[in-house]
Coordinates of C-alpha atoms and ligand atoms in Angstrom, one line a residue:
X29 CA -48.4 151.5 -31.5
X30 CA -51.6 153.4 -30.8
X31 CA -51.5 157.1 -29.8
X32 CA -51.1 157.8 -26.0
X33 CA -54.0 159.1 -23.9
X34 CA -52.9 160.7 -20.6
X35 CA -55.5 160.6 -17.8
X36 CA -55.0 163.0 -14.9
X37 CA -55.7 161.4 -11.5
X38 CA -56.6 157.9 -10.4
X39 CA -60.1 158.7 -9.0
X40 CA -63.0 156.4 -9.9
X41 CA -64.2 158.4 -12.8
X42 CA -60.7 158.8 -14.3
X43 CA -60.0 155.1 -14.1
X44 CA -63.3 154.1 -15.6
X45 CA -62.7 156.6 -18.5
X46 CA -59.1 155.2 -18.9
X47 CA -60.3 151.6 -19.0
X48 CA -63.0 152.3 -21.6
X49 CA -60.4 154.1 -23.8
X50 CA -58.0 151.2 -23.4
X51 CA -60.8 148.8 -24.5
X52 CA -61.3 151.0 -27.6
X53 CA -57.6 150.5 -28.5
X54 CA -55.9 153.5 -26.9
X55 CA -52.7 153.3 -24.9
X56 CA -53.6 154.9 -21.6
X57 CA -51.3 156.3 -18.9
X58 CA -52.9 157.4 -15.7
X59 CA -50.9 159.9 -13.7
X60 CA -51.8 160.3 -10.0
X61 CA -50.3 163.0 -7.8
X62 CA -50.8 161.0 -4.6
X63 CA -48.2 158.4 -3.8
X64 CA -50.4 155.6 -2.4
X65 CA -53.7 154.1 -3.4
X66 CA -56.3 155.1 -0.8
X67 CA -58.4 152.1 0.2
X68 CA -61.3 154.2 1.3
X69 CA -64.9 153.2 0.7
X70 CA -66.5 154.8 -2.3
X71 CA -70.0 156.2 -1.9
X72 CA -72.4 155.9 -4.8
X73 CA -74.4 153.7 -7.2
X74 CA -72.3 152.1 -9.9
X75 CA -74.2 151.7 -13.2
X76 CA -74.4 148.0 -13.8
X77 CA -73.1 148.5 -17.4
X78 CA -69.7 149.6 -16.0
X79 CA -69.6 146.5 -13.8
X80 CA -70.4 144.3 -16.7
X81 CA -68.2 145.9 -19.4
X82 CA -65.2 146.0 -17.1
X83 CA -66.0 142.7 -15.4
X84 CA -65.4 144.3 -12.1
X85 CA -67.1 141.5 -10.1
X86 CA -64.2 139.3 -11.3
X87 CA -61.8 141.8 -9.7
X88 CA -63.3 141.6 -6.2
X89 CA -65.8 144.4 -6.5
X90 CA -67.9 144.3 -3.3
X91 CA -71.0 146.5 -3.0
X92 CA -72.3 147.0 0.5
X93 CA -76.0 147.9 0.8
X94 CA -76.8 148.7 4.4
X95 CA -80.1 147.2 5.7
X96 CA -81.6 149.1 7.5
X97 CA -80.2 151.9 5.3
X98 CA -80.9 154.4 8.0
X99 CA -81.3 154.4 11.8
X100 CA -82.2 157.7 13.5
X101 CA -82.7 158.1 17.2
X102 CA -86.2 159.4 18.1
X103 CA -86.9 162.1 20.7
X104 CA -89.3 159.8 22.5
X105 CA -86.7 157.0 22.7
X106 CA -85.9 154.1 20.3
X107 CA -84.9 154.6 16.6
X108 CA -86.6 155.0 13.3
X109 CA -85.1 152.3 11.1
X110 CA -85.9 152.2 7.5
X111 CA -85.2 149.0 5.6
X112 CA -84.8 147.8 2.1
X113 CA -88.1 146.0 2.5
X114 CA -91.0 148.4 2.1
X115 CA -93.3 146.5 4.4
X116 CA -90.8 146.6 7.2
X117 CA -90.3 150.3 6.7
X118 CA -94.1 150.8 6.8
X119 CA -94.2 149.0 10.2
X120 CA -91.3 151.2 11.5
X121 CA -93.0 154.4 10.3
X122 CA -96.3 153.4 11.8
X123 CA -94.7 153.8 15.2
X124 CA -94.1 157.5 14.5
X125 CA -97.1 158.2 12.3
X126 CA -99.7 155.8 11.0
X127 CA -100.7 158.4 8.4
X128 CA -97.1 158.6 7.0
X129 CA -96.8 154.8 7.1
X130 CA -99.9 154.5 4.8
X131 CA -98.2 156.9 2.4
X132 CA -94.8 155.2 2.3
X133 CA -95.4 152.7 -0.5
X134 CA -96.9 155.4 -2.8
X135 CA -94.1 157.8 -2.0
X136 CA -91.5 155.1 -2.7
X137 CA -93.1 154.1 -5.9
X138 CA -93.4 157.7 -7.3
X139 CA -89.8 158.6 -6.3
X140 CA -88.6 155.4 -7.8
X141 CA -90.3 156.2 -11.1
X142 CA -88.6 159.6 -11.3
X143 CA -85.2 158.1 -10.3
X144 CA -85.4 155.6 -13.2
X145 CA -85.8 158.5 -15.6
X146 CA -82.7 160.1 -14.2
X147 CA -80.9 156.8 -14.3
X148 CA -81.5 156.9 -18.1
X149 CA -80.3 160.5 -18.3
X150 CA -77.2 159.8 -16.3
X151 CA -76.1 156.9 -18.4
X152 CA -75.1 159.1 -21.4
X153 CA -73.7 162.5 -22.0
X154 CA -76.3 165.1 -21.1
X155 CA -78.8 166.3 -23.7
X156 CA -78.2 169.9 -24.4
X157 CA -81.5 171.9 -25.1
X158 CA -79.6 174.7 -26.9
X159 CA -77.3 172.4 -29.0
X160 CA -77.8 172.2 -32.7
X161 CA -75.9 168.9 -33.0
X162 CA -78.1 166.3 -34.5
X163 CA -77.2 163.6 -31.9
X164 CA -78.0 166.1 -29.1
X165 CA -81.4 166.9 -30.6
X166 CA -82.2 163.2 -31.1
X167 CA -81.2 162.5 -27.5
X168 CA -83.4 165.4 -26.2
X169 CA -86.3 164.0 -28.1
X170 CA -85.7 160.6 -26.6
X171 CA -85.8 162.1 -23.1
X172 CA -89.1 163.8 -24.0
X173 CA -90.5 160.6 -25.2
X174 CA -89.4 158.7 -22.1
X175 CA -91.0 161.4 -19.9
X176 CA -94.3 161.1 -21.8
X177 CA -94.2 157.4 -21.3
X178 CA -93.9 157.9 -17.5
X179 CA -97.5 159.2 -17.5
X180 CA -99.2 162.3 -16.3
X181 CA -98.6 161.8 -12.6
X182 CA -94.8 161.4 -13.0
X183 CA -94.5 164.4 -15.3
X184 CA -96.4 166.5 -12.9
X185 CA -94.2 165.2 -10.0
X186 CA -91.0 165.9 -11.9
X187 CA -91.9 169.4 -12.9
X188 CA -93.1 170.3 -9.4
X189 CA -90.1 168.6 -7.6
X190 CA -87.3 170.2 -9.8
X191 CA -87.3 173.7 -8.3
X192 CA -88.7 172.7 -4.9
X193 CA -86.9 172.5 -1.5
X194 CA -86.7 169.1 0.1
X195 CA -88.7 170.5 3.0
X196 CA -91.6 171.7 0.9
X197 CA -91.7 168.4 -1.1
X198 CA -91.6 166.3 2.1
X199 CA -94.1 168.5 4.0
X200 CA -96.5 167.8 1.1
X201 CA -96.2 164.1 1.8
X202 CA -95.5 163.5 5.5
X203 CA -96.1 164.8 9.0
X204 CA -93.4 163.1 11.1
X205 CA -90.4 165.3 11.8
X206 CA -88.1 162.3 12.2
X207 CA -89.1 160.8 8.8
X208 CA -88.9 164.1 6.9
X209 CA -85.4 164.7 8.4
X210 CA -83.9 161.4 7.4
X211 CA -85.1 161.9 3.9
X212 CA -84.4 165.7 3.8
X213 CA -80.7 165.0 4.9
X214 CA -80.1 163.3 1.5
X215 CA -81.2 166.6 -0.2
X216 CA -78.5 168.6 1.5
X217 CA -75.6 166.2 1.8
X218 CA -72.3 167.9 0.7
X219 CA -74.3 171.0 -0.2
X220 CA -74.0 174.5 1.3
X221 CA -77.7 174.8 1.5
X222 CA -80.4 173.9 4.0
X223 CA -83.5 171.7 3.5
X224 CA -85.6 174.9 2.8
X225 CA -83.3 175.9 -0.1
X226 CA -84.8 175.6 -3.6
X227 CA -83.4 172.6 -5.6
X228 CA -82.7 170.4 -2.7
X229 CA -85.7 168.1 -3.5
X230 CA -83.8 167.3 -6.8
X231 CA -80.7 166.4 -4.8
X232 CA -82.7 164.0 -2.7
X233 CA -83.8 162.4 -6.0
X234 CA -80.3 162.4 -7.3
X235 CA -79.0 160.3 -4.4
X236 CA -81.9 157.9 -4.9
X237 CA -80.9 157.0 -8.4
X238 CA -79.9 153.3 -8.7
X239 CA -81.4 152.3 -5.4
X240 CA -84.6 150.2 -5.1
X241 CA -87.9 152.0 -4.3
X242 CA -87.9 153.1 -0.6
X243 CA -84.1 153.3 -0.2
X244 CA -82.7 156.8 -0.1
X245 CA -79.0 156.2 0.5
X246 CA -76.5 155.0 -2.1
X247 CA -74.5 151.9 -1.5
X248 CA -70.8 151.8 -0.5
X249 CA -68.2 149.8 -2.5
X250 CA -64.5 149.2 -3.0
X251 CA -64.7 150.1 -6.7
X252 CA -61.6 152.3 -6.5
X253 CA -59.5 149.2 -5.5
X254 CA -61.2 147.0 -8.1
X255 CA -60.4 149.5 -10.9
X256 CA -56.8 150.0 -9.7
X257 CA -56.2 146.3 -10.0
X258 CA -57.8 145.9 -13.4
X259 CA -55.1 145.4 -16.1
X260 CA -55.2 147.5 -19.3
X261 CA -54.0 150.9 -18.2
X262 CA -50.7 152.0 -16.7
X263 CA -51.1 153.8 -13.4
X264 CA -48.2 155.9 -12.2
X265 CA -48.5 157.2 -8.6
X266 CA -46.6 160.1 -7.1
X267 CA -46.8 161.7 -10.6
X268 CA -48.3 165.1 -10.0
X269 CA -49.0 167.2 -13.1
X270 CA -48.0 170.8 -12.9
X271 CA -49.1 172.0 -16.3
X272 CA -51.1 170.8 -19.3
X273 CA -49.0 171.8 -22.4
X274 CA -51.0 173.5 -25.1
X275 CA -49.6 174.4 -28.5
X276 CA -51.6 176.4 -31.1
X277 CA -54.8 175.8 -29.2
X278 CA -54.3 172.0 -29.1
X279 CA -53.2 169.9 -26.2
X280 CA -49.6 168.7 -26.6
X281 CA -49.0 166.8 -23.4
X282 CA -48.4 167.2 -19.7
X283 CA -45.6 168.6 -17.5
X284 CA -44.7 166.7 -14.4
X285 CA -44.1 168.6 -11.1
X286 CA -40.9 166.5 -10.7
X287 CA -39.7 167.7 -14.2
X288 CA -40.2 166.3 -17.6
X289 CA -42.9 166.3 -20.2
X290 CA -45.0 163.5 -21.6
X291 CA -46.3 164.2 -25.1
X292 CA -49.9 163.3 -25.8
X293 CA -52.6 164.6 -28.2
X294 CA -55.4 163.5 -25.8
X295 CA -55.5 164.4 -22.2
X296 CA -58.4 163.7 -19.9
X297 CA -58.6 165.3 -16.5
X298 CA -60.3 163.7 -13.5
X299 CA -59.2 166.7 -11.4
X300 CA -61.8 169.3 -10.8
X301 CA -62.7 171.7 -13.7
X302 CA -61.5 174.8 -11.9
X303 CA -58.0 173.3 -11.2
X304 CA -57.8 171.8 -14.6
X305 CA -58.8 174.9 -16.6
X306 CA -57.4 177.7 -14.4
X307 CA -54.3 176.1 -12.8
X308 CA -53.1 173.3 -15.1
X309 CA -53.9 175.2 -18.3
X310 CA -52.5 178.6 -18.9
X311 CA -55.8 180.6 -18.8
X312 CA -54.4 182.7 -21.6
X313 CA -55.6 180.0 -23.9
X314 CA -59.2 180.5 -22.8
X315 CA -61.8 183.1 -23.8
X316 CA -62.3 185.6 -20.8
X317 CA -66.0 184.6 -20.7
X318 CA -65.0 180.9 -20.2
X319 CA -62.5 181.9 -17.5
X320 CA -65.2 183.9 -15.7
X321 CA -67.7 181.0 -15.9
X322 CA -65.1 178.5 -14.6
X323 CA -64.0 180.8 -11.8
X324 CA -67.7 181.2 -10.8
X325 CA -68.2 177.4 -10.4
X326 CA -69.3 176.8 -6.8
X327 CA -67.5 174.1 -4.9
X328 CA -68.0 175.2 -1.3
X329 CA -67.1 172.3 1.0
X330 CA -69.2 172.0 4.2
X331 CA -68.3 168.5 5.4
X332 CA -65.7 167.4 7.9
X333 CA -64.8 163.7 8.4
X334 CA -64.3 162.5 12.0
X335 CA -63.0 159.0 12.6
X336 CA -63.5 157.4 16.0
X337 CA -61.7 154.3 17.1
X338 CA -63.6 152.4 19.8
X339 CA -62.5 149.6 22.1
X340 CA -65.9 148.0 21.8
X341 CA -68.7 147.7 19.3
X342 CA -70.7 151.0 18.9
X343 CA -74.0 149.0 18.7
X344 CA -75.0 150.3 15.2
X345 CA -73.9 150.0 11.6
X346 CA -75.4 153.4 10.6
X347 CA -76.7 156.1 12.8
X348 CA -78.0 159.5 11.7
X349 CA -78.4 162.5 13.9
X350 CA -81.0 164.7 12.1
X351 CA -84.1 164.9 14.3
X352 CA -86.1 167.3 12.3
X353 CA -85.9 169.6 9.2
X354 CA -85.8 172.6 11.6
X355 CA -82.7 171.0 13.2
X356 CA -81.0 170.7 9.7
X357 CA -82.0 174.2 8.8
X358 CA -80.6 175.6 12.0
X359 CA -77.4 173.7 11.4
X360 CA -77.2 175.4 8.0
X361 CA -77.9 178.8 9.5
X362 CA -74.5 178.6 11.3
X363 CA -72.7 177.7 8.1
X364 CA -74.4 180.5 6.2
X365 CA -72.4 182.9 8.4
X366 CA -69.2 180.9 8.2
X367 CA -69.5 179.0 11.5
X368 CA -69.4 175.3 12.3
X369 CA -72.9 174.1 13.2
X370 CA -73.4 174.2 17.0
X371 CA -75.7 171.2 16.6
X372 CA -74.5 169.5 13.4
X373 CA -76.1 166.9 11.2
X374 CA -74.2 163.6 11.6
X375 CA -74.1 160.4 9.8
X376 CA -72.0 157.7 11.4
X377 CA -71.1 154.4 9.9
X378 CA -69.3 151.5 11.5
X379 CA -67.8 148.8 9.4
X380 CA -67.2 146.0 12.0
X381 CA -64.1 145.1 14.0
X382 CA -60.7 145.9 12.6
X383 CA -57.9 143.3 12.7
X384 CA -56.9 144.4 16.3
X385 CA -60.4 144.1 17.6
X386 CA -61.2 147.8 17.7
X387 CA -64.1 149.4 15.9
X388 CA -63.9 152.2 13.5
X389 CA -66.7 154.7 13.2
X390 CA -66.6 157.2 10.3
X391 CA -68.7 160.3 10.8
X392 CA -69.9 162.7 8.1
X393 CA -70.2 166.1 9.9
X394 CA -72.2 168.8 8.3
X395 CA -71.9 171.8 8.4
X396 CA -68.2 172.5 8.8
X397 CA -67.6 175.3 6.3
X398 CA -64.3 175.4 4.4
X399 CA -64.2 179.2 4.7
X400 CA -64.7 180.2 8.3
X401 CA -65.8 183.7 9.2
X402 CA -63.3 184.1 12.0
X403 CA -60.0 182.5 11.0
X404 CA -58.6 179.3 9.6
X405 CA -58.9 175.6 10.4
X406 CA -56.2 174.8 12.9
X407 CA -55.5 172.1 15.5
X408 CA -57.7 173.8 18.1
X409 CA -60.7 173.9 15.8
X410 CA -60.2 170.3 14.8
X411 CA -60.0 169.2 18.4
X412 CA -63.1 171.2 19.3
X413 CA -65.0 169.6 16.3
X414 CA -64.0 166.1 17.4
X415 CA -65.2 166.8 20.9
X416 CA -68.5 168.2 19.6
X417 CA -69.1 165.1 17.5
X418 CA -68.6 162.8 20.5
X419 CA -70.8 165.0 22.6
X420 CA -73.6 165.0 20.1
X421 CA -73.4 161.2 19.5
X422 CA -73.3 160.6 23.3
X423 CA -76.7 162.2 23.6
X424 CA -78.0 159.1 21.9
X425 CA -75.2 156.6 22.9
X426 CA -74.4 157.3 26.5
X427 CA -71.5 154.8 26.6
X428 CA -69.8 156.1 23.5
X429 CA -67.5 158.6 25.2
X430 CA -65.8 156.0 27.4
X431 CA -65.3 153.7 24.4
X432 CA -63.4 156.2 22.3
X433 CA -59.6 155.5 22.3
X434 CA -58.6 157.6 19.3
X435 CA -60.2 160.5 17.4
X436 CA -59.1 162.0 14.1
X437 CA -60.6 165.0 12.3
X438 CA -60.3 166.0 8.7
X439 CA -61.6 169.5 8.1
X440 CA -62.6 170.6 4.5
X441 CA -59.2 172.1 4.2
X442 CA -57.6 168.8 5.1
X443 CA -59.8 167.0 2.6
X444 CA -58.6 169.5 -0.1
X445 CA -55.0 168.8 0.8
X446 CA -55.3 165.1 1.2
X447 CA -57.7 164.2 -1.7
X448 CA -57.6 167.2 -3.9
X449 CA -61.3 168.0 -3.3
X450 CA -61.7 171.7 -4.2
X451 CA -62.5 173.6 -1.0
X452 CA -63.1 170.1 0.5
X453 CA -66.1 169.5 -1.8
X454 CA -66.2 165.7 -2.5
X455 CA -68.4 166.2 -5.6
X456 CA -65.8 168.7 -7.0
X457 CA -68.7 170.9 -8.2
X458 CA -71.8 171.5 -5.9
X459 CA -74.9 169.5 -7.0
X460 CA -76.9 172.7 -7.3
X461 CA -79.7 172.9 -9.9
X462 CA -77.7 175.4 -12.0
X463 CA -74.7 173.2 -12.0
X464 CA -76.4 170.0 -13.2
X465 CA -77.1 168.1 -16.5
X466 CA -76.0 170.2 -19.5
X467 CA -74.9 173.0 -17.2
X468 CA -72.3 170.9 -15.4
X469 CA -69.6 172.1 -14.9
X470 CA -70.6 175.2 -16.9
X471 CA -73.2 175.8 -19.6
X472 CA -71.8 175.4 -23.0
X473 CA -69.0 173.0 -21.9
X474 CA -71.0 170.1 -20.6
X475 CA -70.0 167.5 -23.2
X476 CA -66.7 166.6 -21.4
X477 CA -64.9 168.7 -24.1
X478 CA -63.1 171.9 -23.1
X479 CA -62.3 174.8 -25.3
X480 CA -58.8 173.3 -25.9
X481 CA -58.8 170.7 -28.6
X482 CA -57.8 167.3 -27.2
X483 CA -58.4 168.2 -23.5
X484 CA -61.4 166.6 -21.9
X485 CA -62.9 166.5 -18.4
X486 CA -64.2 163.3 -16.8
X487 CA -64.5 163.8 -13.0
X488 CA -67.5 164.2 -10.7
X489 CA -67.5 167.8 -11.6
X490 CA -69.1 166.7 -15.0
X491 CA -72.5 165.1 -15.7
X492 CA -74.0 163.3 -13.8
X493 CA -71.8 164.4 -10.9
X494 CA -70.7 163.0 -7.5
X495 CA -72.5 160.2 -5.7
X496 CA -72.8 158.1 -8.9
X497 CA -69.6 156.1 -9.2
X498 CA -67.9 156.0 -12.6
X499 CA -70.8 157.3 -14.7
X500 CA -69.0 160.6 -15.6
X501 CA -65.9 158.7 -16.6
X502 CA -67.9 156.3 -18.7
X503 CA -69.8 159.1 -20.4
X504 CA -66.6 161.1 -21.1
X505 CA -65.0 158.0 -22.7
X506 CA -68.1 157.6 -24.9
X507 CA -67.9 161.2 -26.0
X508 CA -64.2 161.0 -26.7
X509 CA -64.6 157.8 -28.7
X510 CA -67.5 159.4 -30.7
X511 CA -65.3 162.5 -31.4
X512 CA -62.5 160.2 -32.6
X513 CA -64.8 158.3 -34.9
X514 CA -66.4 161.5 -36.3
X515 CA -62.9 163.0 -37.0
X516 CA -63.6 165.9 -34.7
X517 CA -60.7 164.7 -32.5
X518 CA -57.5 163.4 -34.1
Ligands
FAD627 C1 -62.6 161.4 2.7 C2 -63.6 161.1 1.6 C3 -64.9 161.5 1.7 C4 -65.8 161.3 0.7 N1 -67.1 161.7 0.9 C5 -68.0 161.5 0.0 C6 -69.3 161.9 0.1 O1 -69.7 162.5 1.1 N2 -70.2 161.7 -0.9 C7 -69.8 161.0 -2.0 O2 -70.7 160.8 -2.9 N3 -68.6 160.5 -2.1 C8 -67.7 160.8 -1.2 N4 -66.4 160.3 -1.3 C9 -66.1 159.5 -2.5 C10 -65.5 160.3 -3.7 O3 -64.8 161.4 -3.3 C11 -66.5 160.7 -4.6 O4 -67.1 159.6 -5.2 C12 -66.0 161.7 -5.6 O5 -67.1 162.0 -6.4 C13 -64.8 161.3 -6.3 O6 -64.8 161.1 -7.6 P1 -63.5 160.5 -8.3 O7 -63.1 159.3 -7.6 O8 -63.8 160.4 -9.8 O9 -62.5 161.7 -8.1 P2 -61.3 162.0 -7.0 O10 -61.3 160.9 -6.0 O11 -61.5 163.3 -6.5 O12 -60.0 161.8 -7.9 C14 -59.3 162.8 -8.5 C15 -57.9 162.4 -8.4 O13 -57.1 163.3 -9.2 C16 -55.9 163.5 -8.5 N5 -55.3 164.8 -9.0 C17 -55.8 166.0 -8.9 N6 -55.0 166.9 -9.5 C18 -53.9 166.2 -10.0 C19 -52.7 166.6 -10.6 N7 -52.5 167.9 -10.9 N8 -51.8 165.7 -11.0 C20 -52.1 164.3 -10.7 N9 -53.2 163.9 -10.1 C21 -54.1 164.9 -9.7 C22 -56.2 163.6 -7.1 O14 -55.1 163.3 -6.2 C23 -57.3 162.5 -7.0 O15 -56.8 161.3 -6.6 C24 -65.5 160.5 -0.4 C25 -64.1 160.1 -0.5 C26 -63.2 160.4 0.5 C27 -61.8 159.9 0.3

């Protein structure tokens, strides 16, 4: 029988990694701490190769691409609705700014070109500019060539965009507050930064990867369910791991919180890097510099989830409250000082009637900081946040308040407790420029390997990060298979 690989967590990346290893002939056991599979919707582009390789479409994979992909109320009345069809978006934008409407096709085309370069970069372990490994150098040269082939305009765009704030980038292109805000919001989603912070233009581009030109929101899918039903790996739920056993610098297996040890010479963790390396591994095995770098990973959660149950249709499928870049920046100002935004940025999504005829609306609420300046998240704060969300939405949907029959609020602390998101951060590691590509999760340890032989990372805290479903897991599996073939891993 082939040697056992233990995968920690049944998140999307972990399951993708496990299935690729199983296809390569490994026996794979996935151990998930939570007791039940969460049927929640996954956010993010799924690289088509993963769908093809794992035949996920034959397992009921359903990808939902909203059209219009955004609808934002306008101060003067009506909504700005951007569609998948460029010409329709041009018409919609014309109503707020004929000048911006004329620029939309060129903006969409130029951003699409850059996103395709990232798509290529995201589909493999990251090239490391300081690596001396031959494979890494070849890959780096390949990226350089690809960049050159993009042409002068795209190279210039990329080099300018990388360090810029979303606000500066968008101010360069457009004049309409409403348009700039719906785009700028993608640059700050799940990030403890505002649209005027450096690096947020890149985050806007990151969330564009995999979408057609002119669409700046990733699709939703049920990939978690499709992967959980795929045969080939054993998934054990309610199996929390309390320790990763290390002997003589090599992984030896895992210890279950309920007692007992499972021996394995290969352990891959879909849990976040900080928890994996500082809580599950005895940090005594790590160099103090590595411990310091891992401790300094930023994972500051700033998002709360509010779910509203309505007794009638809300009258929208997606609705964004982000009227201007200034509004977003002011919302961030509160978070900077540890307060919930008095006027938060909201993204509400309704997924049609439930079996009992009610309508569920899921609201992304930003900023709701994990660490509050004046206390802890408690019931009173959750209630106040739920009320604020209904109040803000009601400014645009006057009948909403009366339609709400139930309201539930998950603060970033609740997201940490329920889903294991560190500090409530859904991407595990913030998508900040210094925590991306070969620096994700920390410079020097970005090839899914860890300093412990046989222990690998595969979650959204590794390249290419959250918002891209399964790519990190696929890349990690490729790295592991390559390490096995080269004899680096036994
Ligand atoms: C409420 C909610 C909000 C979300 N918001 C966003 C969003 O805003 N943007 C976005 O892109 N995506 C979002 N997502 C989707 C998802 O969280 C992201 O795609 C994220 O990147 C998750 O990646 P993953 O599935 O690989 O990891 P995770 O879903 O985080 O999976 C890791 C798993 O490891 C398990 N685990 C951790 N430690 C242990 C241990 N010691 N022993 C055993 N098991 C362990 C955890 O229980 C967890 O199931 C959200 C999901 C939920 C449920």
